[in-house]
Short mmCIF file of C-alpha atoms in Angstrom, two decimals:
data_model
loop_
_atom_site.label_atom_id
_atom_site.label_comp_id
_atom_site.label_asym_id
_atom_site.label_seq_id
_atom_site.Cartn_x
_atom_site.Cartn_y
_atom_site.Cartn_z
CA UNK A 1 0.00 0.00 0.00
CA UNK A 2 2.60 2.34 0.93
CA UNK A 3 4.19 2.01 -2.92
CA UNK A 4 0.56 2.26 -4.21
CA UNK A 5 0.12 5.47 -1.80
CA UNK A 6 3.06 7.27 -3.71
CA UNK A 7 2.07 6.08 -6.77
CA UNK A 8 -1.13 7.92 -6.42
CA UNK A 9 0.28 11.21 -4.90
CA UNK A 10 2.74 11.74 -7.61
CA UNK A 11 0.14 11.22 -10.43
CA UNK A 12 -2.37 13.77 -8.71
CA UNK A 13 0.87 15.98 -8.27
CA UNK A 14 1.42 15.37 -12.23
CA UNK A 15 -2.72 16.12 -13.16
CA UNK A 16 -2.43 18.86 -10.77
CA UNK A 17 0.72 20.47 -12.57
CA UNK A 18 -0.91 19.33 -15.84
CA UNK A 19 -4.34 20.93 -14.79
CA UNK A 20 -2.53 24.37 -13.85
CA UNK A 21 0.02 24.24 -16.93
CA UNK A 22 -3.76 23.66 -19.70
CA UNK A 23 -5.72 26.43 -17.26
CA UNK A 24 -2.28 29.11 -18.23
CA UNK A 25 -2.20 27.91 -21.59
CA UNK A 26 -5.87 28.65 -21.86
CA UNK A 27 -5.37 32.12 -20.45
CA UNK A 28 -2.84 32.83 -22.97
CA UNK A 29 -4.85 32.24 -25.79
CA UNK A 30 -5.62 34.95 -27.99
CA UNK A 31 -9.48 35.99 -27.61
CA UNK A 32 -11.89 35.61 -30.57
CA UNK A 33 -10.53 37.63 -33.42
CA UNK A 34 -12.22 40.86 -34.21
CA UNK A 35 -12.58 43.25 -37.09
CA UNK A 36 -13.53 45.98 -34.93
CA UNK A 37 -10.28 47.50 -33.63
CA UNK A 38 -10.29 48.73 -29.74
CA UNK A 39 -9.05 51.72 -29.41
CA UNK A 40 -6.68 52.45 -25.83
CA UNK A 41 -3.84 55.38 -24.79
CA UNK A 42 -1.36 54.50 -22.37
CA UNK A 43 -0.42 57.24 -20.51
CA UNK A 44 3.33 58.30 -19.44
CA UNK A 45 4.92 56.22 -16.35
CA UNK A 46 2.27 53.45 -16.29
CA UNK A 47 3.92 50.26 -15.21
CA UNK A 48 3.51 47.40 -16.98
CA UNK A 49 1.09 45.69 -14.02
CA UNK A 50 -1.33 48.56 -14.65
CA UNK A 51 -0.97 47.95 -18.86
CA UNK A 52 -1.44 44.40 -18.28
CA UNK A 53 -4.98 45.60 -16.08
CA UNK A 54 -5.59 48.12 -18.59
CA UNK A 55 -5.14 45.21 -21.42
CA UNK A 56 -7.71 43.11 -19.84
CA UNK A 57 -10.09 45.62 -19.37
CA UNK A 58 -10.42 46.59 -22.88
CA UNK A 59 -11.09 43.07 -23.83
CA UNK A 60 -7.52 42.37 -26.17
CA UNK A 61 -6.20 40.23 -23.23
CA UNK A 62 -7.93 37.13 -20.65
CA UNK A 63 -5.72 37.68 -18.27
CA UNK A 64 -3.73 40.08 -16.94
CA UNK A 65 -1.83 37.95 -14.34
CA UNK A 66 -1.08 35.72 -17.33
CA UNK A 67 0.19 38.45 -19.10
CA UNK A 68 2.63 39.68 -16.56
CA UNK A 69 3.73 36.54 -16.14
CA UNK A 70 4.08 36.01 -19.99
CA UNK A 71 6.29 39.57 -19.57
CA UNK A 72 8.86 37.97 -16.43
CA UNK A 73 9.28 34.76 -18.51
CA UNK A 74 10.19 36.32 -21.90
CA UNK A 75 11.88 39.90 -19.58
CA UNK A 76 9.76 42.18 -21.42
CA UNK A 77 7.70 45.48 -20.76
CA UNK A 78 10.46 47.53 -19.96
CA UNK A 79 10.67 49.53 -22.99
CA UNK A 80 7.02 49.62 -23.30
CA UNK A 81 5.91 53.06 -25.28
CA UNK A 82 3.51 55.88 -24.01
CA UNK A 83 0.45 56.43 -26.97
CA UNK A 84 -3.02 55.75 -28.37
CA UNK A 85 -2.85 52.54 -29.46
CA UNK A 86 -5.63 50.85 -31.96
CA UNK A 87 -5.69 46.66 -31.67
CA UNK A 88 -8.37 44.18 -32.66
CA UNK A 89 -9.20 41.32 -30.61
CA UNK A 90 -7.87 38.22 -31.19
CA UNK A 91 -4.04 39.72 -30.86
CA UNK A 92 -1.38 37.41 -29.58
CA UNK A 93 1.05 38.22 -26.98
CA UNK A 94 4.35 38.98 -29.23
CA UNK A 95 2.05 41.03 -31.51
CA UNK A 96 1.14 42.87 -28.25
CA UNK A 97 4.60 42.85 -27.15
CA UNK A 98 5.94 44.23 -30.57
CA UNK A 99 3.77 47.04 -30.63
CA UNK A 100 3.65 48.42 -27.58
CA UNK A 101 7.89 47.98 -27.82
CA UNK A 102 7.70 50.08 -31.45
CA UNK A 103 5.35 52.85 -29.94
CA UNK A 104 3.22 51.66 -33.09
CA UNK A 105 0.91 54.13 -31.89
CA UNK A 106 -2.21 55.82 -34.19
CA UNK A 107 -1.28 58.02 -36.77
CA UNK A 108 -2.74 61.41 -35.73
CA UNK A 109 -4.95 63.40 -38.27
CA UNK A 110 -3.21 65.64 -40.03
CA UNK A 111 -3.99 68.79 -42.02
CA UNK A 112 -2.17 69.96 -44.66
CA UNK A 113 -2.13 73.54 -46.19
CA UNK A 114 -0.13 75.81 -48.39
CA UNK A 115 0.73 79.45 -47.94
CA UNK A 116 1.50 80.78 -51.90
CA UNK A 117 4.82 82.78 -51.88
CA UNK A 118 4.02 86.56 -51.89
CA UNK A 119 0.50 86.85 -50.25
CA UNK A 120 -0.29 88.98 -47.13
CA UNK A 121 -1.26 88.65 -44.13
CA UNK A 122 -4.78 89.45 -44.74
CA UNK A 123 -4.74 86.98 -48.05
CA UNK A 124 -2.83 84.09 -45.50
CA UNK A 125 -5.85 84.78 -43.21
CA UNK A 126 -8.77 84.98 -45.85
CA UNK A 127 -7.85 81.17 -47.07
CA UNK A 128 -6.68 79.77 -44.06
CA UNK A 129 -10.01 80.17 -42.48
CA UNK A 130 -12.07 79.36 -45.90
CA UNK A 131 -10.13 76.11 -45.39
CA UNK A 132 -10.86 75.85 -41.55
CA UNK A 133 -7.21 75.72 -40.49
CA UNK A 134 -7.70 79.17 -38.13
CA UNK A 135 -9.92 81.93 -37.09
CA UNK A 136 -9.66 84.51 -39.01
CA UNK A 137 -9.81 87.37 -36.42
CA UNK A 138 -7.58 85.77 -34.19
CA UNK A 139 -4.91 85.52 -37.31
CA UNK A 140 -5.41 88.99 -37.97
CA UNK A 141 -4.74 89.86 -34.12
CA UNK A 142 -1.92 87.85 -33.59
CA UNK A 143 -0.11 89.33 -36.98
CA UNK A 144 -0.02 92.70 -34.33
CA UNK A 145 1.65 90.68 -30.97
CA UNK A 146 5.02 88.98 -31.89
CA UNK A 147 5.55 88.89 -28.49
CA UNK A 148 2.50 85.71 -28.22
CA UNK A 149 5.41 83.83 -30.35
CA UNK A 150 8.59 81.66 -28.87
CA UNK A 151 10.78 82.62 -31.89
CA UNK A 152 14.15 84.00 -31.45
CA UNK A 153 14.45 85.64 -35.10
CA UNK A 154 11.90 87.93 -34.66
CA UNK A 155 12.20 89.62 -30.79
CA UNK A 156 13.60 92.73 -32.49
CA UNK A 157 10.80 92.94 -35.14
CA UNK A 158 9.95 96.82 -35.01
CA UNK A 159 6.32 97.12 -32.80
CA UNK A 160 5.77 100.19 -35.23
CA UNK A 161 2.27 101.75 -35.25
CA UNK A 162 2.86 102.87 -38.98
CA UNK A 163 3.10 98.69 -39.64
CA UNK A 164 -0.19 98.11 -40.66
CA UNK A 165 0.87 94.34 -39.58
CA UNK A 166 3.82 93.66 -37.55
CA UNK A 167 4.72 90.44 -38.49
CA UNK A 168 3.82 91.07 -42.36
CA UNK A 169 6.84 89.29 -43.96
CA UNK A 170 8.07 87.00 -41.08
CA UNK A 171 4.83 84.15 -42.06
CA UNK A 172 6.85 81.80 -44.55
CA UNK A 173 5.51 80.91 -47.70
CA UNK A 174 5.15 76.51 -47.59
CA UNK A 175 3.09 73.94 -47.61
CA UNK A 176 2.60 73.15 -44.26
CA UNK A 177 1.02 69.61 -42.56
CA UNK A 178 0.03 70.42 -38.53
CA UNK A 179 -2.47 68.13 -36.47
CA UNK A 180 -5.72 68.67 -37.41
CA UNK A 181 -6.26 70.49 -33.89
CA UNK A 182 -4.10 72.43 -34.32
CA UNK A 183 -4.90 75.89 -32.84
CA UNK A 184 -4.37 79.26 -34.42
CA UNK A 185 -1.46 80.12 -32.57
CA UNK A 186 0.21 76.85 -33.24
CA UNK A 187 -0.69 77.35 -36.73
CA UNK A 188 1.53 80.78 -36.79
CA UNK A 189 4.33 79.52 -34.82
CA UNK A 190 5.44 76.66 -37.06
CA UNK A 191 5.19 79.15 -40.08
CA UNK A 192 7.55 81.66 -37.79
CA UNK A 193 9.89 78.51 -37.37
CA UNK A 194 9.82 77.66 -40.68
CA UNK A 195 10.83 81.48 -41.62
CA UNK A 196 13.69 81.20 -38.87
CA UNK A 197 15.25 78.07 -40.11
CA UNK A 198 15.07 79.31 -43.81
CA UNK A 199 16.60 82.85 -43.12
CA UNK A 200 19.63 81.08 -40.59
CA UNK A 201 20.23 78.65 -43.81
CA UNK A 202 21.43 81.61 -45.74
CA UNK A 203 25.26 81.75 -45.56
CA UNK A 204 27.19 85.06 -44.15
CA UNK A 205 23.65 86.64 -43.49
CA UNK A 206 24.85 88.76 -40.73
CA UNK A 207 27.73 89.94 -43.05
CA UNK A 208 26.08 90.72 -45.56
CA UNK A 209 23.19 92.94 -43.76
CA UNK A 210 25.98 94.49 -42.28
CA UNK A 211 27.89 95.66 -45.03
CA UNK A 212 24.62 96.58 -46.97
CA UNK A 213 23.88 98.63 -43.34
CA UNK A 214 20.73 97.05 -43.57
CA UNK A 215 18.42 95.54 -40.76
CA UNK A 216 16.68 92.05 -41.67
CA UNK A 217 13.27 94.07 -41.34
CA UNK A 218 14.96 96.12 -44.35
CA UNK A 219 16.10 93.41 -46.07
CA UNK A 220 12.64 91.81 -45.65
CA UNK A 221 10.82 94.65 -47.23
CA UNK A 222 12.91 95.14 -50.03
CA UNK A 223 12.43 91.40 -50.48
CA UNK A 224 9.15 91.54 -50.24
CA UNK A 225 8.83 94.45 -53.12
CA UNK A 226 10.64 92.26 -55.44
CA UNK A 227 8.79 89.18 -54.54
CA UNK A 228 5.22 91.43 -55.96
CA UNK A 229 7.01 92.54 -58.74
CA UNK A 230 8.71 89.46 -60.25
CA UNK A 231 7.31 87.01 -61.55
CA UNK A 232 10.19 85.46 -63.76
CA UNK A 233 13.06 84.41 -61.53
CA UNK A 234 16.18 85.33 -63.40
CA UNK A 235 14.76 88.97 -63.01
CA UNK A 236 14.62 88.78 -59.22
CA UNK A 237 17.90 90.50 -58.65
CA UNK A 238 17.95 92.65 -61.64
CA UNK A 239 14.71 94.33 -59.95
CA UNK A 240 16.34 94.41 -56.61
CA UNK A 241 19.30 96.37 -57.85
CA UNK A 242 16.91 98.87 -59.42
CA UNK A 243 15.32 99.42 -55.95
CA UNK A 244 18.71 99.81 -54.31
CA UNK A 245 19.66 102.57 -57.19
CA UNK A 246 16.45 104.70 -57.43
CA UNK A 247 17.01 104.70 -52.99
CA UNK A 248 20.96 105.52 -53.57
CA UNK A 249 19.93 108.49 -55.82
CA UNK A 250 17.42 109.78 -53.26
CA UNK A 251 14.42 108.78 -55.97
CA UNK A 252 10.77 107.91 -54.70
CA UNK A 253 10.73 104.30 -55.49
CA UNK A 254 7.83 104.79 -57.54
CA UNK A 255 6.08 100.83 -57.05
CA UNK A 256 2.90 99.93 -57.91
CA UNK A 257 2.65 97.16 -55.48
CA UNK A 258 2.84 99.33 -52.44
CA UNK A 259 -0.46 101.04 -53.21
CA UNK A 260 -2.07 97.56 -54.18
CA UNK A 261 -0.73 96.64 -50.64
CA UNK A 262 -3.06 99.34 -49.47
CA UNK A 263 -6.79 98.06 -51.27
CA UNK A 264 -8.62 95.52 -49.43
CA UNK A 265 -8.41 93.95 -53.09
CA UNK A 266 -6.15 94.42 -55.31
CA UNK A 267 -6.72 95.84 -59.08
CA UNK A 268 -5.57 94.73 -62.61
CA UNK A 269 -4.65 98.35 -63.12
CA UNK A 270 -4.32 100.92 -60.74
CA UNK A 271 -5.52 104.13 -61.16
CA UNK A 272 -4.55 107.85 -61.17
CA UNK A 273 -6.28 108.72 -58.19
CA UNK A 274 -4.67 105.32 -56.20
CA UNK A 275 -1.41 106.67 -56.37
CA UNK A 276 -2.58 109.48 -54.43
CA UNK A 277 -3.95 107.09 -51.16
CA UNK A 278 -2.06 109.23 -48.33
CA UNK A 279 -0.26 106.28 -46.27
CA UNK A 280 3.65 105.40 -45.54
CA UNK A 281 3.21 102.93 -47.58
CA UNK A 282 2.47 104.56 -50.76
CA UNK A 283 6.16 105.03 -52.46
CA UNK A 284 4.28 107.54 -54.89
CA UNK A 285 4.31 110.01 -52.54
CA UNK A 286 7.31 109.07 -50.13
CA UNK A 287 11.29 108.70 -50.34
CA UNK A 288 12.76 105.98 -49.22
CA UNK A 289 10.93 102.24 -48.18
CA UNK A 290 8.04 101.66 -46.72
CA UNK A 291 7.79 100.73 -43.00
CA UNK A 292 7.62 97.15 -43.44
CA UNK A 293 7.20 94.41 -46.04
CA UNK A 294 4.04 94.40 -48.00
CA UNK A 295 4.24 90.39 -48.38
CA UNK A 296 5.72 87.29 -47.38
CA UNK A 297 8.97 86.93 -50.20
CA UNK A 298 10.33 83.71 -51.07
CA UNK A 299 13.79 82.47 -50.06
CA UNK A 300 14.76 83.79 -53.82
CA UNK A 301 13.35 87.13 -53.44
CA UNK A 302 15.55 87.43 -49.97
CA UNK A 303 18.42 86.63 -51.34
CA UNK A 304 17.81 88.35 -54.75
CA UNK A 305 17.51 91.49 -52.35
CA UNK A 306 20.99 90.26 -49.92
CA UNK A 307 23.04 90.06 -53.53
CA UNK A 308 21.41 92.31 -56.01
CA UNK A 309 22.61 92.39 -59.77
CA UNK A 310 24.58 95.65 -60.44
CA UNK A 311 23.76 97.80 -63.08
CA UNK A 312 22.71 101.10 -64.08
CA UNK A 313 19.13 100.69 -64.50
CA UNK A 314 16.79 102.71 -62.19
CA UNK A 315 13.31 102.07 -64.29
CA UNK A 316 11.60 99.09 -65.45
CA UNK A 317 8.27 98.31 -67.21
CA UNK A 318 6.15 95.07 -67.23
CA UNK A 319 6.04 93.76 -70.64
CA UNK A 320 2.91 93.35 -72.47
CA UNK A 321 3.78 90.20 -74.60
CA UNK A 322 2.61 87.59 -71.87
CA UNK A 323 5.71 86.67 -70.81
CA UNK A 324 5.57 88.24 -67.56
CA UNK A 325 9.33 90.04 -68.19
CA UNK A 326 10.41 93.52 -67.69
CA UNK A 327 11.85 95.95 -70.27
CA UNK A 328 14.42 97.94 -68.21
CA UNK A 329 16.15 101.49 -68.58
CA UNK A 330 18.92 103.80 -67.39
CA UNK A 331 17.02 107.08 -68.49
CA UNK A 332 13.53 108.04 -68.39
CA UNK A 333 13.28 108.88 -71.85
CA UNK A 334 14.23 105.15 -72.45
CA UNK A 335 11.95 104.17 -69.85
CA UNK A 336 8.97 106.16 -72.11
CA UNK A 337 10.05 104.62 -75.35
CA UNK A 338 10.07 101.11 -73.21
CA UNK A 339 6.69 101.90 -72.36
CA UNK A 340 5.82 102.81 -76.29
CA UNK A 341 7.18 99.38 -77.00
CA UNK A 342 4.99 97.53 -74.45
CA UNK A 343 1.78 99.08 -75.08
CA UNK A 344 2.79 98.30 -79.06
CA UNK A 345 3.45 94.47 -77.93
CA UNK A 346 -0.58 93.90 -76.79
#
């Protein structure tokens, strides 16, 4: 009996072990398989007791105790990543595992938009907020208070009260891709950011302001003159080095897109009477540049205005011919007959 009595203790000790090893096998198994994914965010410090709770709760897991103990026996969890997570039932432990160690979290929505090189504030907050990307006033408001923006490159923008907006010029022209919730400050920032890195990517910027005796917010208006006046690229400097010679001979600059800077829409041809709008901005009736830039200018149109093409020109005329060039003169009895010439090329 006693051989029969151990006999029978070590096969209940064998179902027993069997019986416990089937029940954590069973717990390990991989619930019914779902199409309908289960959406979950683990937050920052959670351990990985609390994930393998959290697991069991939404229904991707049968047990956490199983699951922690799956974690000890393969040393996992420790690298486990923070995010909003999207799994369908029916998961198995390494596909857990896997994701949770790549932080294959859910794409957030994006939004994507593009700011056109050369509009204005006021055109920036017109489509922006056709498109639902920001509130319009707020846009407009903000354009007024650089100091709501965490941007080194533009603490010493002027706060002038001739600026009709003070951060006209300092929005960078891109296409852009923000989360969708994105608010209208956040919105404004990145396009600041964006502006910083592109102006720091210019070599010997400093330099050259410097030996131009120029401050960026002068460099940025000139830019932005040329930006509304070119349209064919080659041109861009050729047009800045007109603007630096009609300013060098003490001549109003003379630019139509200064007083189109001025219209709540702009015209296809400006009249007489336009040129006479009484504003700093109108470079009919003033010396010099206006007090800021009428535009956001392309990284071209900046450096077109840093390195301008030399030359002797200090007039130019849009041609007529649909080619979008200029016709350019030294005199302005050339500049007349290049006018003549234009008008004769309809």
């Amino acid at each position: 009996m006693k051989g029969k009595g151990w006999l029978i203790l070590l096969l209940v000790i064998v179902i027993a072990a069997g019986g416990a090893g089937a029940y954590a096998w069973n717990m390990m198994r991989p619930l019914e398989a779902s199409t309908e994914p289960i959406v979950f965010e683990i937050k920052s410090g959670t351990g990985t007791s609390k994930i393998a709770e959290q697991l069991q709760q939404e229904g991707l897991i049968r047990s956490g105790l199983a699951f922690k103990g799956y974690l000890k026996w393969k040393k996992q969890g420790s690298n486990f990543m923070a995010g909003t997570y999207s799994m369908n039932p029916g998961v198995s432990y390494e596909e857990i595992v896997n994701k949770l160690n790549n932080g294959e979290v859910v794409p957030e929505e994006m939004v994507k938009f593009t700011i056109p090189e050369g509009y204005t504030v006021l055109q920036m907050a017109d489509k922006l907020s056709e498109e639902g990307i920001v509130d319009r006033e707020e846009f407009i408001k903000l354009a007024n208070d650089p100091s709501a923006f965490d941007v080194e490159i533009i603490k010493d923008v002027p706060v002038d009260e001739e600026l009709r907006y003070v951060l006209e010029g300092y929005l960078f022209p891109e296409t852009y891709e923000l989360k969708k919730d994105s608010s209208t400050h956040d919105v404004m920032q990145r396009m600041l950011e964006e502006f910083q890195t592109r102006v720091n990517s210019i070599p010997d910027l400093e330099k050259e302001l410097q030996e131009k005796n120029l401050s960026l917010h002068e460099l940025l208006t000139i830019a932005s003159l040329v930006e509304r006046e070119v349209v064919v690229d080659a041109e861009r400097p050729l047009v800045a080095g007109v603007i630096y010679n009609r300013i060098h001979q003490d001549m109003k600059l003379e630019i139509d897109a200064t007083v189109q800077y001025l219209l709540d829409k702009p015209k296809a041809r400006l009249l007489f009477k336009d040129l006479k709008v009484e504003s700093p901005y109108n470079t009919y009736l003033n010396k010099g540049l206006p007090p800021g830039p009428i535009a956001s200018p392309s990284l071209p149109s900046i450096q077109a205005a840093l390195q301008p093409e030399a030359s002797e020109y200090l007039f130019y005329v849009t041609k007529k011919d649909g080619s979008s060039g200029h016709l350019f003169a030294k005199t302005y009895k050339e500049h007349q007959q290049n006018i003549a010439k234009s008008k004769a090329a309809q």
